[in-house]
Amino acid sequence: MIEILSTSALATVQDLGRLGSLRYGVGTSGAMDPLALRAGNLMLGNDENAAAVEIPVFPFQIRFTADCAFALSGADCAARLDAQTLLPWSVHQARAGQTLHLAPPQSIDAPALLRTSRAYLTLAGGIDVPDLLESRSTQLRGQFGGHEGRALRKGDCLRAGEPGIGKRAVGFGIVPPAVDMPLQVEGMNAVRVLPAAQYESFTEDSQATFWSEPWKITAQSDRYGYRLAGTTLIPKVPMEILSHGIVPGVIQVPHSGQPIIQMRDAQPSGGYPKFGTVIEADMWRLGQAPIGSQIRFIKVGWDEAVAALAQTQDWLHELRRLIELQQWSHGRA
Amino acid sequence: MSLPRISLLGTTALLFEAPGGLDLVTQQRIWALARIAQRWPEIREAVPGMNNLMLTFRTLPHVLSTLNTRLLQAWNEAQPMPLEGRCIELPVVYGGEGGPHMQDVVNHTGLSIDDIVALHSAPTYPVYALGSHPGYCYLGGMDPRLATPRRKVPVLSIPAGAVSIGGSQTGVSASAGPSGWSTIGSASMQFFDPHQTPPAILLPGDSIRFRVEKVIQ
Amino acid sequence: MDIVQISEIFDWLAPTSICELEFNTPQTHLRLRRAPPENDCAAPHSASSPEAETSPDTAPALLAAEAVAPKSFAAKAPCVGVFLHRHPLRSEDLAPAGGTVRTGQIIGLLQIGALLLPLSAPADGVVIEHLVRHGGISGYADELIILQAL
């Protein structure tokens, strides 16, 4: 239903991730901004876990080879369907032959704190790729899942689960979660962190520094991990740790003392000291943080982390309800 | 005797670490604990590590202490799971282009290349756990004289089949990717097929022997 | 009062000839208004609609008069909501005053909870002024933007 026209690499097919094969060494993969993926699917009436195209490099262009409803979410990329400009976080009907063009998010005149880096293109019925180990996400390291286990290339064609002219309302949008649920400290975007096993093994100065100073997301950051730059974190004594399971969000501190946050394509195990873990509720914020931007960490406990996840679920629940209502009144009109 | 340690990995998982050092009997109890915890409804997956077990949550426990207590009780009752898997033999070319960090291991351990090869290819290594990347086996039983700390800066990509050492552990890469370990040789073997059930060829309880195919000085 | 209840009230009103309804409680002031059936959101602000100007039936004399002083018209709210001049991710208005817009172009948004419904230009025109401030509440069919026909 769509043909990739761009040569820009790194766009991949992702759903919410492969959550149940860690014990075979299979990392989770999945959308870096799971909230954008869910929202795109909700606008189309898809299963929230349906696969979409995650686009981190722009410009990006595709052609619809058949009629198909689609949604855009995540980064605001000044999208155009042929000559028609489209707003971010919205749903539309494409006709066969139309071209969708996404420009770099930096080309948008947006408030600095709302700058994001990854766009999601969702199709009606989801992207139809094989379900392997209970997910359609691309496992780059294992070279399976998604579209042929690799990033998309020019000329690739992807099918939609439910192409054609849909009966559902299109042409509407939603308020992005970054607007509804902002989280900032001293003018910088922030994420909440639960201290992990080796937190107490770092010097008190390092502990204080971690929470009170900004951390820059360096150019060596990608779907595997974000390498941060800031004041060196120093352990009280050197540590060698046995390999154990890890999950996206875990903040490891290698010998260099510069933290690395594990992201979606991270391996499912590791052995560097763990300073903390970005809570699941804030992974979408981190997944959208642009390279070169600075972030702050907020220390939380279990109860706050659970409450934060509930807030995200409430946001999704309300969105689901409003969209159902919108579709219901559309059906009666 | 020290107690097991339980810590959080955010709201996604918890990590259970058995007391004491790496040891086959402890690891056999870890496998048994994994088998028990995998059946608990709030647990999505029980993931054995080296001397530890990660449990990912399907639903969030409201009170952590209840789960912790149940986990400790299950650990106390866990009997070592028998080692009855299969053993595969893997031909390895040690040193040279396929073993770019051999010299780092020589420098750290003070052993010669021949000594390193002899010590590395002597044991039958039980598969303790899978991790790192699809199909990758963490092996137990490496001679402690070969222990070499993880690299200060991880290598951006080592190839499939790389035989490497990290701390007191050794293993073989199942596919190309980044690693913090020192690579001393290379082998060829397919460890993983996502279309099979289970997708990994070797599982905890199986074992590997390295056969010296060639040593490049 | 939530959106479901408001929607139900709409349904009750639909088969009636009631065009306006005000509702007051200690917590809520709700005003529902709808346009007469033949009148869509592109209702003319002055005597004739912009569409009428291009109609072959239009008297030549009227067309001549239009050429001197082009008619203005309003874009009206397609639903009750919070009127937004610009998308929440952007700093620039969708239809700044003085700018030219084309039929169907999105010139504003109506926010209902997390939903954003488009306000489209009913015809080609130049934006004269916004009648409801950014973030202000709009009733159904309220005039939101005044445009001048091209």
PDB file of C-alpha atoms in Angstrom, chain C residues 4-72:
ATOM      1  CA  VAL C   4     -21.222  12.309  26.580  1.00  0.00           C
ATOM      2  CA  GLN C   5     -24.091  14.190  28.233  1.00  0.00           C
ATOM      3  CA  ILE C   6     -23.625  17.165  25.943  1.00  0.00           C
ATOM      4  CA  SER C   7     -23.699  14.834  22.984  1.00  0.00           C
ATOM      5  CA  GLU C   8     -26.945  13.285  24.255  1.00  0.00           C
ATOM      6  CA  ILE C   9     -28.530  16.719  24.507  1.00  0.00           C
ATOM      7  CA  PHE C  10     -27.520  17.300  20.902  1.00  0.00           C
ATOM      8  CA  ASP C  11     -29.296  14.117  19.915  1.00  0.00           C
ATOM      9  CA  TRP C  12     -32.472  15.152  21.724  1.00  0.00           C
ATOM     10  CA  LEU C  13     -32.400  18.532  19.992  1.00  0.00           C
ATOM     11  CA  ALA C  14     -31.708  17.141  16.534  1.00  0.00           C
ATOM     12  CA  PRO C  15     -35.313  16.349  15.484  1.00  0.00           C
ATOM     13  CA  THR C  16     -36.689  19.593  17.030  1.00  0.00           C
ATOM     14  CA  SER C  17     -36.729  23.132  15.711  1.00  0.00           C
ATOM     15  CA  ILE C  18     -34.946  24.465  18.787  1.00  0.00           C
ATOM     16  CA  CYS C  19     -31.931  26.471  17.645  1.00  0.00           C
ATOM     17  CA  GLU C  20     -30.558  27.657  20.938  1.00  0.00           C
ATOM     18  CA  LEU C  21     -30.505  26.213  24.447  1.00  0.00           C
ATOM     19  CA  GLU C  22     -28.877  27.592  27.560  1.00  0.00           C
ATOM     20  CA  PHE C  23     -28.237  25.470  30.582  1.00  0.00           C
ATOM     21  CA  ASN C  24     -27.131  26.740  33.991  1.00  0.00           C
ATOM     22  CA  THR C  25     -26.067  24.852  37.079  1.00  0.00           C
ATOM     23  CA  PRO C  26     -23.884  26.105  39.943  1.00  0.00           C
ATOM     24  CA  GLN C  27     -20.872  24.450  38.198  1.00  0.00           C
ATOM     25  CA  THR C  28     -21.788  24.777  34.557  1.00  0.00           C
ATOM     26  CA  HIS C  29     -22.955  27.258  32.010  1.00  0.00           C
ATOM     27  CA  LEU C  30     -23.686  25.527  28.741  1.00  0.00           C
ATOM     28  CA  ARG C  31     -25.011  27.219  25.650  1.00  0.00           C
ATOM     29  CA  LEU C  32     -25.858  25.078  22.633  1.00  0.00           C
ATOM     30  CA  ARG C  33     -26.693  26.833  19.406  1.00  0.00           C
ATOM     31  CA  ARG C  34     -27.194  25.563  15.924  1.00  0.00           C
ATOM     32  CA  ALA C  35     -27.717  27.247  12.611  1.00  0.00           C
ATOM     33  CA  PRO C  36     -30.951  26.921  10.622  1.00  0.00           C
ATOM     34  CA  PRO C  37     -30.841  23.725   8.508  1.00  0.00           C
ATOM     35  CA  GLU C  38     -29.960  25.263   5.096  1.00  0.00           C
ATOM     36  CA  ASN C  39     -27.286  27.415   6.660  1.00  0.00           C
ATOM     37  CA  ASP C  40     -23.898  25.730   6.843  1.00  0.00           C
ATOM     38  CA  CYS C  41     -20.753  26.937   8.568  1.00  0.00           C
ATOM     39  CA  ALA C  42     -19.922  29.086   5.584  1.00  0.00           C
ATOM     40  CA  ALA C  43     -22.760  31.452   6.377  1.00  0.00           C
ATOM     41  CA  PRO C  44     -22.396  34.894   4.857  1.00  0.00           C
ATOM     42  CA  HIS C  45     -21.433  37.673   7.210  1.00  0.00           C
ATOM     43  CA  SER C  46     -23.141  40.293   5.058  1.00  0.00           C
ATOM     44  CA  ALA C  47     -26.054  40.080   2.655  1.00  0.00           C
ATOM     45  CA  SER C  48     -24.858  37.499   0.123  1.00  0.00           C
ATOM     46  CA  SER C  49     -22.559  34.527   0.380  1.00  0.00           C
ATOM     47  CA  PRO C  50     -19.285  34.427  -1.540  1.00  0.00           C
ATOM     48  CA  GLU C  51     -20.613  31.457  -3.515  1.00  0.00           C
ATOM     49  CA  ALA C  52     -23.516  33.637  -4.713  1.00  0.00           C
ATOM     50  CA  GLU C  53     -21.097  36.105  -6.262  1.00  0.00           C
ATOM     51  CA  THR C  54     -19.819  33.548  -8.704  1.00  0.00           C
ATOM     52  CA  SER C  55     -23.258  32.134  -9.446  1.00  0.00           C
ATOM     53  CA  PRO C  56     -24.463  32.793 -13.004  1.00  0.00           C
ATOM     54  CA  ASP C  57     -27.769  34.133 -11.624  1.00  0.00           C
ATOM     55  CA  THR C  58     -26.086  37.017  -9.851  1.00  0.00           C
ATOM     56  CA  ALA C  59     -27.034  40.394 -11.219  1.00  0.00           C
ATOM     57  CA  PRO C  60     -24.205  42.192 -13.053  1.00  0.00           C
ATOM     58  CA  ALA C  61     -24.895  45.321 -11.041  1.00  0.00           C
ATOM     59  CA  LEU C  62     -24.218  43.489  -7.785  1.00  0.00           C
ATOM     60  CA  LEU C  63     -20.970  42.066  -9.169  1.00  0.00           C
ATOM     61  CA  ALA C  64     -19.855  45.532 -10.089  1.00  0.00           C
ATOM     62  CA  ALA C  65     -20.576  46.736  -6.591  1.00  0.00           C
ATOM     63  CA  GLU C  66     -18.625  43.792  -5.181  1.00  0.00           C
ATOM     64  CA  ALA C  67     -15.579  44.767  -7.179  1.00  0.00           C
ATOM     65  CA  VAL C  68     -15.435  48.048  -5.296  1.00  0.00           C
ATOM     66  CA  ALA C  69     -16.043  46.572  -1.824  1.00  0.00           C
ATOM     67  CA  PRO C  70     -15.535  42.790  -1.653  1.00  0.00           C
ATOM     68  CA  LYS C  71     -17.862  41.017   0.747  1.00  0.00           C
ATOM     69  CA  SER C  72     -16.632  39.660   4.014  1.00  0.00           C
TER      70      SER C  72
END
